[in-house]
Amino acid sequence: MEESIKQIKTFKLLNNRILQEGVCLDGGVLKVDVFINHQIDPYLMKQVSIEFIKRFADLKINKILTVEASGIAPAVMLGYLMELPVVFAKKRKPSTMSDMYQTVVHSFTKNEDSALVVSKDYLTEKDHVLFVDDFLAFGNAGCGIVDLCRQAGATVEGMGFIIEKEFQHGREALKRAGVTRIESLAIVESLEGNRIKFKGI
Ligand code: 5GP
């Protein structure tokens, strides 16, 4: 009982922040620079991470994976609380990196393709990965992570997103790519007319 009350509180906290401080941009983009994408609210990141820990409690995970840049804050908070290493896939191949796995993903917000690169030192067949990111939109970043993990022989155990934009159908793309556990803390059903409508509310 107490657990579900806490869960409702986290939902409310996050949904209220999105409603009060989120800005709808044209083309189905939600700007949450106030607490995730530019300024970061560490308290909210902690609440979000605690919720992820509960939802993925049944999984055996040894590594948190994310993509730069906006996934790093929730990933580090989660890694800190779970006492697990955090690896972020880079969007450019660093000149200092020689042996790596790479794939190409389309960025919906920037409308461009970019590389996604992770060093062979930090992703191996021993890894059971939890991928976390700020947004799930079309699922391009998540599918890129699936590809990197496949190359490394690592297992994707689950994926957690702070905000899912359901109308962009990323969840279906991830399921098609073989991801069986997907958890999103706030699910936006529509941004039509620049109005934020949450699923089930
Ligand atoms: P996907 O790869 O699922 O198509 O898109 C998710 C990635 O694009 C996330 O890493 C996120 O940073 C960015 N993104 C997608 N939609 C939005 C949005 O509405 N607002 C913001 N701030 N970022 C988004």
mmCIF file of C-alpha atoms and ligand atoms in Angstrom:
data_model
loop_
_atom_site.group_PDB
_atom_site.id
_atom_site.type_symbol
_atom_site.label_atom_id
_atom_site.label_comp_id
_atom_site.label_asym_id
_atom_site.label_seq_id
_atom_site.Cartn_x
_atom_site.Cartn_y
_atom_site.Cartn_z
ATOM 1 C CA MET A 1 0.000 0.000 0.000
ATOM 2 C CA GLU A 2 2.695 2.445 1.088
ATOM 3 C CA GLU A 3 4.750 1.476 -2.000
ATOM 4 C CA SER A 4 1.921 2.327 -4.384
ATOM 5 C CA ILE A 5 1.368 5.674 -2.629
ATOM 6 C CA LYS A 6 5.060 6.488 -3.133
ATOM 7 C CA GLN A 7 4.761 5.471 -6.797
ATOM 8 C CA ILE A 8 1.740 7.739 -7.276
ATOM 9 C CA LYS A 9 3.694 10.577 -5.631
ATOM 10 C CA THR A 10 6.584 10.131 -8.091
ATOM 11 C CA PHE A 11 4.159 10.105 -11.016
ATOM 12 C CA LYS A 12 2.423 13.218 -9.757
ATOM 13 C CA LEU A 13 5.691 14.996 -9.086
ATOM 14 C CA LEU A 14 6.968 14.264 -12.587
ATOM 15 C CA ASN A 15 3.676 14.864 -14.411
ATOM 16 C CA ASN A 16 3.157 18.160 -12.566
ATOM 17 C CA ARG A 17 6.656 19.331 -13.426
ATOM 18 C CA ILE A 18 6.075 18.478 -17.083
ATOM 19 C CA LEU A 19 2.724 20.271 -17.092
ATOM 20 C CA GLN A 20 3.964 23.330 -15.248
ATOM 21 C CA GLU A 21 7.408 23.740 -16.806
ATOM 22 C CA GLY A 22 7.346 21.796 -20.074
ATOM 23 C CA VAL A 23 6.994 23.709 -23.320
ATOM 24 C CA CYS A 24 5.444 22.165 -26.445
ATOM 25 C CA LEU A 25 7.330 22.970 -29.613
ATOM 26 C CA ASP A 26 6.083 22.360 -33.126
ATOM 27 C CA GLY A 27 6.624 18.895 -34.577
ATOM 28 C CA GLY A 28 5.917 16.916 -31.418
ATOM 29 C CA VAL A 29 8.870 18.128 -29.376
ATOM 30 C CA LEU A 30 8.564 18.684 -25.657
ATOM 31 C CA LYS A 31 11.080 21.057 -24.115
ATOM 32 C CA VAL A 32 11.938 20.346 -20.507
ATOM 33 C CA ASP A 33 15.110 22.388 -20.244
ATOM 34 C CA VAL A 34 14.132 23.560 -16.748
ATOM 35 C CA PHE A 35 14.719 20.217 -15.058
ATOM 36 C CA ILE A 36 16.234 17.678 -17.500
ATOM 37 C CA ASN A 37 17.751 18.955 -20.733
ATOM 38 C CA HIS A 38 19.658 22.058 -19.658
ATOM 39 C CA GLN A 39 19.164 22.813 -15.999
ATOM 40 C CA ILE A 40 19.022 19.536 -14.065
ATOM 41 C CA ASP A 41 17.002 18.885 -10.912
ATOM 42 C CA PRO A 42 19.009 16.312 -8.942
ATOM 43 C CA TYR A 43 16.137 15.703 -6.502
ATOM 44 C CA LEU A 44 13.828 14.752 -9.369
ATOM 45 C CA MET A 45 16.601 12.578 -10.857
ATOM 46 C CA LYS A 46 16.815 10.792 -7.506
ATOM 47 C CA GLN A 47 13.054 10.181 -7.379
ATOM 48 C CA VAL A 48 13.108 8.966 -10.974
ATOM 49 C CA SER A 49 16.012 6.610 -10.239
ATOM 50 C CA ILE A 50 14.324 5.158 -7.160
ATOM 51 C CA GLU A 51 11.293 4.423 -9.319
ATOM 52 C CA PHE A 52 13.477 2.714 -11.954
ATOM 53 C CA ILE A 53 15.129 0.620 -9.222
ATOM 54 C CA LYS A 54 11.711 -0.598 -8.054
ATOM 55 C CA ARG A 55 10.451 -1.361 -11.530
ATOM 56 C CA PHE A 56 13.555 -3.284 -12.573
ATOM 57 C CA ALA A 57 14.147 -4.941 -9.192
ATOM 58 C CA ASP A 58 13.663 -8.442 -10.618
ATOM 59 C CA LEU A 59 16.430 -8.062 -13.210
ATOM 60 C CA LYS A 60 20.084 -8.933 -12.795
ATOM 61 C CA ILE A 61 21.964 -5.911 -14.109
ATOM 62 C CA ASN A 62 25.657 -5.120 -13.923
ATOM 63 C CA LYS A 63 25.855 -1.984 -16.042
ATOM 64 C CA ILE A 64 23.829 1.144 -16.828
ATOM 65 C CA LEU A 65 24.052 2.344 -20.403
ATOM 66 C CA THR A 66 22.869 5.665 -21.807
ATOM 67 C CA VAL A 67 23.609 8.084 -24.656
ATOM 68 C CA GLU A 68 25.124 11.522 -24.366
ATOM 69 C CA ALA A 69 24.152 14.071 -23.353
ATOM 70 C CA SER A 70 20.770 14.201 -21.641
ATOM 71 C CA GLY A 71 20.728 10.570 -20.534
ATOM 72 C CA ILE A 72 23.859 11.001 -18.443
ATOM 73 C CA ALA A 73 22.236 12.749 -15.468
ATOM 74 C CA PRO A 74 19.561 10.096 -14.740
ATOM 75 C CA ALA A 75 22.036 7.309 -15.594
ATOM 76 C CA VAL A 76 24.656 8.568 -13.129
ATOM 77 C CA MET A 77 22.062 8.976 -10.393
ATOM 78 C CA LEU A 78 20.794 5.440 -11.033
ATOM 79 C CA GLY A 79 24.327 4.056 -11.172
ATOM 80 C CA TYR A 80 25.152 5.823 -7.908
ATOM 81 C CA LEU A 81 22.112 4.382 -6.130
ATOM 82 C CA MET A 82 22.580 0.878 -7.581
ATOM 83 C CA GLU A 83 26.361 1.042 -7.162
ATOM 84 C CA LEU A 84 26.877 0.085 -10.799
ATOM 85 C CA PRO A 85 29.134 1.522 -13.504
ATOM 86 C CA VAL A 86 27.596 3.864 -16.054
ATOM 87 C CA VAL A 87 28.652 3.948 -19.698
ATOM 88 C CA PHE A 88 27.424 6.542 -22.162
ATOM 89 C CA ALA A 89 27.524 5.910 -25.884
ATOM 90 C CA LYS A 90 29.230 8.822 -27.650
ATOM 91 C CA LYS A 91 27.792 10.552 -30.667
ATOM 92 C CA ARG A 92 31.205 11.132 -32.260
ATOM 93 C CA LYS A 93 34.176 8.854 -32.514
ATOM 94 C CA PRO A 94 36.863 10.299 -30.233
ATOM 95 C CA SER A 95 40.342 10.404 -31.768
ATOM 96 C CA THR A 96 41.625 8.615 -28.659
ATOM 97 C CA MET A 97 39.359 5.591 -29.164
ATOM 98 C CA SER A 98 40.686 2.813 -31.348
ATOM 99 C CA ASP A 99 38.681 -0.318 -30.721
ATOM 100 C CA MET A 100 34.958 0.279 -30.655
ATOM 101 C CA TYR A 101 31.495 -0.807 -31.646
ATOM 102 C CA GLN A 102 29.573 1.669 -33.733
ATOM 103 C CA THR A 103 26.196 2.149 -35.322
ATOM 104 C CA VAL A 104 24.259 5.011 -36.924
ATOM 105 C CA VAL A 105 21.081 6.496 -35.466
ATOM 106 C CA HIS A 106 18.713 9.195 -36.613
ATOM 107 C CA SER A 107 18.186 12.099 -34.226
ATOM 108 C CA PHE A 108 14.597 13.231 -34.292
ATOM 109 C CA THR A 109 15.191 16.581 -32.563
ATOM 110 C CA LYS A 110 18.201 17.484 -34.731
ATOM 111 C CA ASN A 111 16.878 15.716 -37.863
ATOM 112 C CA GLU A 112 20.272 14.262 -38.685
ATOM 113 C CA ASP A 113 22.043 10.919 -38.583
ATOM 114 C CA SER A 114 24.840 10.506 -36.111
ATOM 115 C CA ALA A 115 27.204 7.780 -35.024
ATOM 116 C CA LEU A 116 26.754 5.999 -31.734
ATOM 117 C CA VAL A 117 30.047 4.677 -30.460
ATOM 118 C CA VAL A 118 31.109 2.662 -27.451
ATOM 119 C CA SER A 119 34.572 1.381 -26.666
ATOM 120 C CA LYS A 120 35.083 -2.389 -26.647
ATOM 121 C CA ASP A 121 36.649 -1.890 -23.201
ATOM 122 C CA TYR A 122 33.314 -0.895 -21.662
ATOM 123 C CA LEU A 123 30.780 -3.185 -23.317
ATOM 124 C CA THR A 124 31.400 -6.929 -23.436
ATOM 125 C CA GLU A 125 29.572 -10.245 -23.560
ATOM 126 C CA LYS A 126 29.656 -10.290 -19.745
ATOM 127 C CA ASP A 127 27.340 -7.286 -19.536
ATOM 128 C CA HIS A 128 23.673 -7.329 -18.573
ATOM 129 C CA VAL A 129 22.584 -3.853 -19.461
ATOM 130 C CA LEU A 130 19.882 -1.488 -18.285
ATOM 131 C CA PHE A 131 19.554 1.366 -20.781
ATOM 132 C CA VAL A 132 18.091 4.650 -19.492
ATOM 133 C CA ASP A 133 17.358 7.852 -21.352
ATOM 134 C CA ASP A 134 15.422 11.067 -20.900
ATOM 135 C CA PHE A 135 12.952 10.511 -23.762
ATOM 136 C CA LEU A 136 11.523 7.659 -25.790
ATOM 137 C CA ALA A 137 10.301 9.090 -29.094
ATOM 138 C CA PHE A 138 10.741 6.890 -32.198
ATOM 139 C CA GLY A 139 13.077 4.493 -30.450
ATOM 140 C CA ASN A 140 16.078 5.272 -32.645
ATOM 141 C CA ALA A 141 18.562 5.674 -29.799
ATOM 142 C CA GLY A 142 17.255 2.532 -28.089
ATOM 143 C CA CYS A 143 17.518 0.504 -31.308
ATOM 144 C CA GLY A 144 21.081 1.794 -31.726
ATOM 145 C CA ILE A 145 21.874 0.547 -28.228
ATOM 146 C CA VAL A 146 20.387 -2.852 -29.080
ATOM 147 C CA ASP A 147 22.701 -2.972 -32.106
ATOM 148 C CA LEU A 148 25.793 -1.998 -30.057
ATOM 149 C CA CYS A 149 24.948 -4.632 -27.426
ATOM 150 C CA ARG A 150 24.405 -7.254 -30.143
ATOM 151 C CA GLN A 151 27.855 -6.453 -31.577
ATOM 152 C CA ALA A 152 29.407 -6.773 -28.112
ATOM 153 C CA GLY A 153 27.465 -9.914 -27.211
ATOM 154 C CA ALA A 154 25.975 -8.037 -24.230
ATOM 155 C CA THR A 155 22.391 -8.609 -23.062
ATOM 156 C CA VAL A 156 19.848 -5.787 -22.953
ATOM 157 C CA GLU A 157 17.825 -6.611 -19.855
ATOM 158 C CA GLY A 158 15.578 -3.573 -19.926
ATOM 159 C CA MET A 159 15.084 0.044 -20.954
ATOM 160 C CA GLY A 160 13.798 2.905 -18.789
ATOM 161 C CA PHE A 161 12.700 6.332 -19.957
ATOM 162 C CA ILE A 162 11.700 9.375 -17.958
ATOM 163 C CA ILE A 163 9.232 10.551 -20.628
ATOM 164 C CA GLU A 164 7.707 8.479 -23.412
ATOM 165 C CA LYS A 165 5.916 10.209 -26.269
ATOM 166 C CA GLU A 166 3.540 7.375 -27.055
ATOM 167 C CA PHE A 167 2.298 8.904 -30.310
ATOM 168 C CA GLN A 168 5.752 8.443 -31.881
ATOM 169 C CA HIS A 169 5.591 4.656 -31.329
ATOM 170 C CA GLY A 170 9.148 4.061 -30.108
ATOM 171 C CA ARG A 171 7.930 1.285 -27.813
ATOM 172 C CA GLU A 172 6.814 -0.789 -30.816
ATOM 173 C CA ALA A 173 10.184 -0.215 -32.530
ATOM 174 C CA LEU A 174 12.031 -1.389 -29.412
ATOM 175 C CA LYS A 175 9.825 -4.470 -29.085
ATOM 176 C CA ARG A 176 10.484 -5.308 -32.731
ATOM 177 C CA ALA A 177 14.207 -4.999 -31.937
ATOM 178 C CA GLY A 178 13.743 -7.603 -29.195
ATOM 179 C CA VAL A 179 13.506 -5.463 -26.038
ATOM 180 C CA THR A 180 11.124 -7.202 -23.671
ATOM 181 C CA ARG A 181 11.171 -4.856 -20.641
ATOM 182 C CA ILE A 182 10.365 -1.190 -21.240
ATOM 183 C CA GLU A 183 9.352 1.194 -18.447
ATOM 184 C CA SER A 184 8.441 4.855 -18.885
ATOM 185 C CA LEU A 185 7.629 7.061 -15.918
ATOM 186 C CA ALA A 186 5.510 9.673 -17.701
ATOM 187 C CA ILE A 187 3.630 8.672 -20.837
ATOM 188 C CA VAL A 188 2.517 11.526 -23.069
ATOM 189 C CA GLU A 189 -0.359 10.444 -25.295
ATOM 190 C CA SER A 190 -0.476 13.584 -27.402
ATOM 191 C CA LEU A 191 0.931 17.082 -27.806
ATOM 192 C CA GLU A 192 -1.792 18.107 -30.234
ATOM 193 C CA GLY A 193 -2.628 21.801 -30.218
ATOM 194 C CA ASN A 194 0.467 22.258 -28.064
ATOM 195 C CA ARG A 195 -1.415 20.712 -25.132
ATOM 196 C CA ILE A 196 0.245 18.012 -23.045
ATOM 197 C CA LYS A 197 -2.089 15.044 -22.608
ATOM 198 C CA PHE A 198 -0.905 12.199 -20.403
ATOM 199 C CA LYS A 199 -2.015 8.627 -20.972
ATOM 200 C CA GLY A 200 -4.847 7.636 -18.688
ATOM 201 C CA ILE A 201 -5.314 11.119 -17.224
HETATM 202 P P1 5GP B 1 14.340 8.454 -30.142
HETATM 203 O O1 5GP B 1 15.757 8.011 -30.287
HETATM 204 O O2 5GP B 1 13.525 7.582 -29.233
HETATM 205 O O3 5GP B 1 13.672 8.697 -31.442
HETATM 206 O O4 5GP B 1 14.427 9.875 -29.437
HETATM 207 C C1 5GP B 1 14.922 9.960 -28.144
HETATM 208 C C2 5GP B 1 16.144 10.836 -28.095
HETATM 209 O O5 5GP B 1 15.900 12.062 -28.773
HETATM 210 C C3 5GP B 1 16.439 11.179 -26.659
HETATM 211 O O6 5GP B 1 17.794 10.852 -26.416
HETATM 212 C C4 5GP B 1 16.167 12.650 -26.498
HETATM 213 O O7 5GP B 1 17.311 13.309 -26.041
HETATM 214 C C5 5GP B 1 15.766 13.153 -27.884
HETATM 215 N N1 5GP B 1 14.344 13.567 -27.901
HETATM 216 C C6 5GP B 1 13.333 12.973 -28.571
HETATM 217 N N2 5GP B 1 12.194 13.647 -28.418
HETATM 218 C C7 5GP B 1 12.455 14.683 -27.603
HETATM 219 C C8 5GP B 1 11.650 15.746 -27.077
HETATM 220 O O8 5GP B 1 10.445 15.877 -27.312
HETATM 221 N N3 5GP B 1 12.291 16.640 -26.273
HETATM 222 C C9 5GP B 1 13.621 16.534 -25.979
HETATM 223 N N4 5GP B 1 14.141 17.458 -25.181
HETATM 224 N N5 5GP B 1 14.416 15.558 -26.476
HETATM 225 C C10 5GP B 1 13.828 14.632 -27.276
#
